Amino acid sequence: MGKKKVWFITGASKGLGLSLVHQLLNAGQYVAATSRNIRELKKAVNNDSGKFLALAVNLADEQSVEDAIRTTITKFERIDVVFNNAGYGIGGSIEELSDAETRNSFDVNVFGTLNVIRKASPYLRAQRAGHIINIASIAGIAGATGWAVYAAAKSAVIALSEVSAEDLKEFGIKVTVVAPGAFRTSFLTTDSLILAANPIAEYEEVRAIHSKYLKMDGQQIGDPEKAAAAMISLASMPNPPLHLLLGNDAFQRANNKLESLQKEFRDWKAITISTDFDKN
């Protein structure tokens, strides 16, 4: 694993985040981990060593995030890897999801990530080193019926990561955005997934898709322990990728989307280029 690093991990009380925390601590790394419920986090990690710091953080609150970053720096003196893992799924058509449901999703999935990057960046710039790893989703590349808001949020994480990589590279800070497929975590349970509170009966296909996804719980192809190991190896790479897919299902969906886009762009090229000024 190389030299000891300090990791700042959001959404660490379950799923990929928790697997990552356990593997890092077992390897003697330093971990600051956040959760909305610090009691749940401490119980899940069960580690009272000086290398673990549990933090109760509201990621939608800038001050809460700033306090957590500062506390981490005070205890460990630096942050080497920022791992933006916190997020949750939200299902329903745009019409079915209320403004509040939609905004709450963006607060955690997008603005929480932005807040962490904003508050960590001054320290990483001063170090002239660091690695920001943002967890998006294959849904941000190839969305599926019934998950429009979730796809939009994860697309935003991908886009902000791409440009952040350009903005931060002069300071020696690396950025990677990870798009996982389906992993065998609690993501498809009520702990991590919200469906529209007021569904509309006419959206029969959306209901059918949601039913199909919920039946996948516990049967997902992805192994979170292997994903966590992949994230640890990623942070040790001198030249990590900007984009990383996780899971064979993610690989297939992303490449199908890429092929579809290329075909559509070619098919409509005549209209596309017809809008330029005529060359004299």
Coordinates of C-alpha atoms in Angstrom, one line a residue:
M1 CA 0.0 0.0 0.0
G2 CA 3.0 2.3 0.3
K3 CA 3.3 5.2 2.8
K4 CA 0.7 5.8 5.4
K5 CA -2.0 8.3 4.1
V6 CA -4.8 10.2 5.7
W7 CA -8.2 9.6 4.2
F8 CA -11.3 11.8 4.6
I9 CA -14.3 9.6 3.8
T10 CA -17.9 10.7 3.6
G11 CA -20.9 8.3 3.9
A12 CA -18.8 5.8 5.8
S13 CA -21.3 4.0 8.0
K14 CA -22.4 1.5 5.4
G15 CA -21.7 0.1 1.9
L16 CA -18.6 0.9 0.0
G17 CA -17.6 3.5 2.5
L18 CA -17.6 1.1 5.4
S19 CA -15.7 -1.6 3.5
L20 CA -13.1 1.0 2.6
V21 CA -12.8 2.2 6.2
H22 CA -12.2 -1.3 7.5
Q23 CA -9.6 -2.2 4.9
L24 CA -7.7 1.1 5.4
L25 CA -7.6 0.7 9.2
N26 CA -6.6 -3.0 8.9
A27 CA -3.7 -1.7 6.8
G28 CA -2.6 0.9 9.4
Q29 CA -3.8 3.9 7.4
Y30 CA -5.4 7.0 9.0
V31 CA -9.1 7.6 8.5
A32 CA -11.4 10.4 9.2
A33 CA -14.9 9.2 8.5
T34 CA -18.2 11.1 8.4
S35 CA -21.8 10.1 8.8
R36 CA -25.1 11.8 9.7
N37 CA -25.3 9.4 12.6
I38 CA -22.0 9.2 14.5
R39 CA -23.3 6.5 16.9
E40 CA -24.1 4.3 14.0
L41 CA -20.7 5.0 12.4
K42 CA -18.8 4.2 15.6
K43 CA -20.7 1.0 16.1
A44 CA -20.1 -0.1 12.5
V45 CA -16.4 0.6 12.6
N46 CA -15.7 -0.5 16.2
N47 CA -12.2 0.9 16.3
D48 CA -10.9 3.1 19.1
S49 CA -7.3 3.4 17.8
G50 CA -5.7 6.8 17.4
K51 CA -5.9 6.3 13.6
F52 CA -9.6 6.6 13.4
L53 CA -11.7 9.8 13.7
A54 CA -15.5 9.6 13.6
L55 CA -17.3 12.8 12.6
A56 CA -21.0 13.7 12.6
V57 CA -21.4 15.9 9.5
N58 CA -24.3 17.5 7.7
L59 CA -22.8 17.6 4.2
A60 CA -25.3 20.1 3.0
D61 CA -24.1 22.6 5.6
E62 CA -20.9 24.3 4.7
Q63 CA -19.9 25.1 8.3
S64 CA -20.4 21.5 9.3
V65 CA -18.1 20.4 6.5
E66 CA -15.5 23.1 7.3
D67 CA -15.5 22.1 10.9
A68 CA -14.9 18.4 10.0
I69 CA -12.1 19.2 7.7
R70 CA -10.4 21.4 10.2
T71 CA -10.8 18.8 13.0
T72 CA -9.2 16.2 10.7
I73 CA -6.3 18.5 9.9
T74 CA -5.8 19.2 13.6
K75 CA -5.7 15.5 14.5
F76 CA -3.7 14.1 11.6
E77 CA -2.0 17.3 10.3
R78 CA -2.9 16.6 6.6
I79 CA -5.4 15.0 4.3
D80 CA -4.1 12.9 1.4
V81 CA -7.2 11.4 -0.1
V82 CA -10.7 13.0 -0.1
F83 CA -13.3 10.2 -0.8
N84 CA -16.7 11.7 -1.6
N85 CA -18.9 8.6 -1.1
A86 CA -22.0 9.9 0.6
G87 CA -25.2 9.8 -1.5
Y88 CA -28.5 8.0 -1.9
G89 CA -30.7 6.8 -4.7
I90 CA -34.0 8.5 -5.6
G91 CA -36.6 7.0 -7.9
G92 CA -39.6 8.4 -9.7
S93 CA -40.4 10.4 -12.8
I94 CA -39.7 14.2 -12.7
E95 CA -43.5 14.8 -12.4
E96 CA -43.8 12.5 -9.5
L97 CA -41.0 13.8 -7.4
S98 CA -41.6 17.0 -5.5
D99 CA -39.3 20.0 -5.5
A100 CA -38.3 19.2 -1.9
E101 CA -37.5 15.6 -2.7
T102 CA -35.4 16.7 -5.7
R103 CA -33.6 19.4 -3.9
N104 CA -32.8 17.1 -0.9
S105 CA -31.3 14.6 -3.3
F106 CA -29.1 17.3 -4.9
D107 CA -28.1 18.6 -1.5
V108 CA -26.5 15.3 -0.6
N109 CA -25.5 13.9 -4.0
V110 CA -24.1 17.1 -5.5
F111 CA -23.9 20.0 -3.1
G112 CA -22.4 17.8 -0.3
T113 CA -19.6 16.8 -2.7
L114 CA -19.1 20.4 -3.7
N115 CA -18.9 21.5 -0.1
V116 CA -16.3 18.9 0.7
I117 CA -14.1 19.8 -2.3
R118 CA -14.5 23.6 -1.5
K119 CA -13.4 23.2 2.1
A120 CA -10.6 20.6 1.5
S121 CA -9.1 22.4 -1.5
P122 CA -7.2 25.1 0.5
Y123 CA -5.3 22.5 2.5
L124 CA -4.6 20.3 -0.6
R125 CA -3.3 23.4 -2.4
A126 CA -1.1 24.3 0.5
Q127 CA 0.3 20.8 0.4
R128 CA 0.7 20.8 -3.4
A129 CA -0.6 17.3 -3.3
G130 CA -3.8 15.2 -2.8
H131 CA -6.3 13.0 -4.5
I132 CA -10.0 13.7 -4.7
I133 CA -12.1 10.6 -5.5
N134 CA -15.8 11.3 -6.2
I135 CA -18.3 8.4 -6.3
A136 CA -20.8 9.0 -9.1
S137 CA -22.8 6.1 -10.7
I138 CA -23.2 4.4 -14.1
A139 CA -26.6 6.2 -14.0
G140 CA -24.7 9.4 -14.5
I141 CA -23.4 8.1 -17.9
A142 CA -26.3 5.9 -18.9
G143 CA -29.5 6.6 -17.0
A144 CA -32.4 4.3 -16.8
T145 CA -36.2 4.7 -16.8
G146 CA -37.6 5.9 -13.5
W147 CA -34.3 7.4 -12.2
A148 CA -34.2 10.8 -13.9
V149 CA -33.3 12.9 -10.8
Y150 CA -30.7 10.4 -9.6
A151 CA -29.1 10.3 -13.1
A152 CA -29.1 14.1 -13.2
A153 CA -27.3 14.3 -9.8
K154 CA -24.7 11.7 -10.7
S155 CA -24.1 13.3 -14.2
A156 CA -23.4 16.6 -12.3
V157 CA -20.8 14.8 -10.1
I158 CA -19.1 13.5 -13.3
A159 CA -19.1 16.9 -14.9
L160 CA -17.8 18.8 -11.9
S161 CA -15.1 16.2 -11.4
E162 CA -13.9 16.5 -15.0
V163 CA -13.5 20.3 -14.8
S164 CA -12.1 20.1 -11.2
A165 CA -9.3 17.9 -12.5
E166 CA -8.3 20.7 -14.9
D167 CA -8.6 23.4 -12.3
L168 CA -6.6 21.6 -9.6
K169 CA -3.8 19.9 -11.6
E170 CA -1.4 22.9 -11.4
F171 CA -1.4 22.3 -7.6
G172 CA -0.5 18.6 -7.9
I173 CA -4.0 17.5 -6.9
K174 CA -5.5 14.6 -8.8
V175 CA -9.2 13.9 -9.3
T176 CA -10.9 10.7 -10.2
V177 CA -14.6 10.1 -10.7
V178 CA -15.8 6.6 -10.2
A179 CA -19.0 5.2 -11.8
P180 CA -20.0 2.0 -10.2
G181 CA -22.6 -0.4 -11.4
A182 CA -24.7 -2.5 -9.0
F183 CA -22.9 -3.6 -5.9
R184 CA -24.1 -5.8 -3.1
T185 CA -24.6 -3.1 -0.4
S186 CA -27.7 -1.7 1.3
F187 CA -28.2 0.7 -1.7
L188 CA -31.5 -0.9 -2.6
T189 CA -32.9 -0.8 0.9
T190 CA -34.9 2.1 2.6
D191 CA -31.6 3.2 4.2
S192 CA -30.2 4.3 0.9
L193 CA -33.1 4.6 -1.5
I194 CA -36.1 6.9 -1.7
L195 CA -39.0 6.5 -4.0
A196 CA -41.5 9.2 -4.9
A197 CA -43.9 9.8 -2.0
N198 CA -46.7 10.5 -4.4
P199 CA -46.5 8.1 -7.3
I200 CA -48.8 8.6 -10.3
A201 CA -50.6 5.4 -11.4
E202 CA -50.2 6.2 -15.1
Y203 CA -46.4 5.7 -14.9
E204 CA -46.7 1.9 -15.2
E205 CA -43.3 1.4 -16.8
V206 CA -41.6 3.3 -14.0
R207 CA -43.3 1.2 -11.4
A208 CA -42.3 -2.0 -13.2
I209 CA -38.6 -0.9 -13.4
H210 CA -38.6 0.0 -9.7
S211 CA -40.0 -3.4 -8.8
K212 CA -37.4 -5.1 -10.9
Y213 CA -34.6 -3.1 -9.2
L214 CA -35.8 -3.8 -5.7
K215 CA -35.9 -7.5 -6.4
M216 CA -32.1 -7.3 -7.2
D217 CA -31.3 -6.5 -3.6
G218 CA -28.8 -9.0 -2.3
Q219 CA -28.2 -10.3 -5.8
Q220 CA -26.1 -7.5 -7.3
I221 CA -23.0 -8.6 -9.3
G222 CA -20.6 -6.2 -7.6
D223 CA -18.5 -7.1 -4.5
P224 CA -18.0 -4.0 -2.3
E225 CA -14.8 -5.5 -0.7
K226 CA -13.2 -5.7 -4.1
A227 CA -14.4 -2.2 -4.9
A228 CA -12.8 -0.9 -1.7
A229 CA -9.5 -2.6 -2.6
A230 CA -9.7 -1.0 -6.1
M231 CA -10.1 2.4 -4.5
I232 CA -7.1 1.9 -2.3
S233 CA -4.9 0.9 -5.3
L234 CA -6.3 3.9 -7.1
A235 CA -5.0 6.2 -4.5
S236 CA -1.5 4.7 -4.8
M237 CA -1.2 5.3 -8.5
P238 CA 1.2 8.1 -9.7
N239 CA -1.1 8.7 -12.7
P240 CA -4.6 7.6 -11.8
P241 CA -7.5 7.8 -14.4
L242 CA -9.9 10.7 -14.4
H243 CA -12.8 8.2 -15.1
L244 CA -13.1 4.8 -13.7
L245 CA -15.9 2.3 -14.2
L246 CA -16.6 -0.4 -11.6
G247 CA -18.3 -3.6 -12.5
N248 CA -18.9 -5.5 -15.7
D249 CA -22.4 -4.1 -15.8
A250 CA -21.1 -0.5 -15.7
F251 CA -18.6 -1.3 -18.5
Q252 CA -21.4 -2.7 -20.7
R253 CA -23.8 0.2 -20.1
A254 CA -21.2 2.8 -20.6
N255 CA -20.0 1.3 -23.9
N256 CA -23.5 0.8 -25.2
K257 CA -24.2 4.5 -24.4
L258 CA -21.0 5.6 -26.2
E259 CA -21.9 3.6 -29.3
S260 CA -25.4 5.0 -29.3
L261 CA -24.2 8.5 -29.0
Q262 CA -21.6 8.1 -31.8
K263 CA -24.3 6.7 -34.1
E264 CA -26.8 9.4 -33.3
F265 CA -24.2 12.2 -33.8
R266 CA -23.3 10.7 -37.2
D267 CA -26.9 10.2 -38.2
W268 CA -27.7 13.9 -37.6
K269 CA -24.4 15.4 -38.7
A270 CA -26.0 17.2 -41.7
I271 CA -28.3 19.3 -39.5
T272 CA -25.5 19.8 -36.9
I273 CA -23.0 21.3 -39.3
S274 CA -25.7 23.2 -41.3
T275 CA -25.9 25.9 -38.6
D276 CA -22.4 27.3 -39.2
F277 CA -21.9 30.5 -41.2
D278 CA -21.3 29.9 -44.8
K279 CA -17.6 30.1 -45.8
N280 CA -16.9 32.8 -48.3

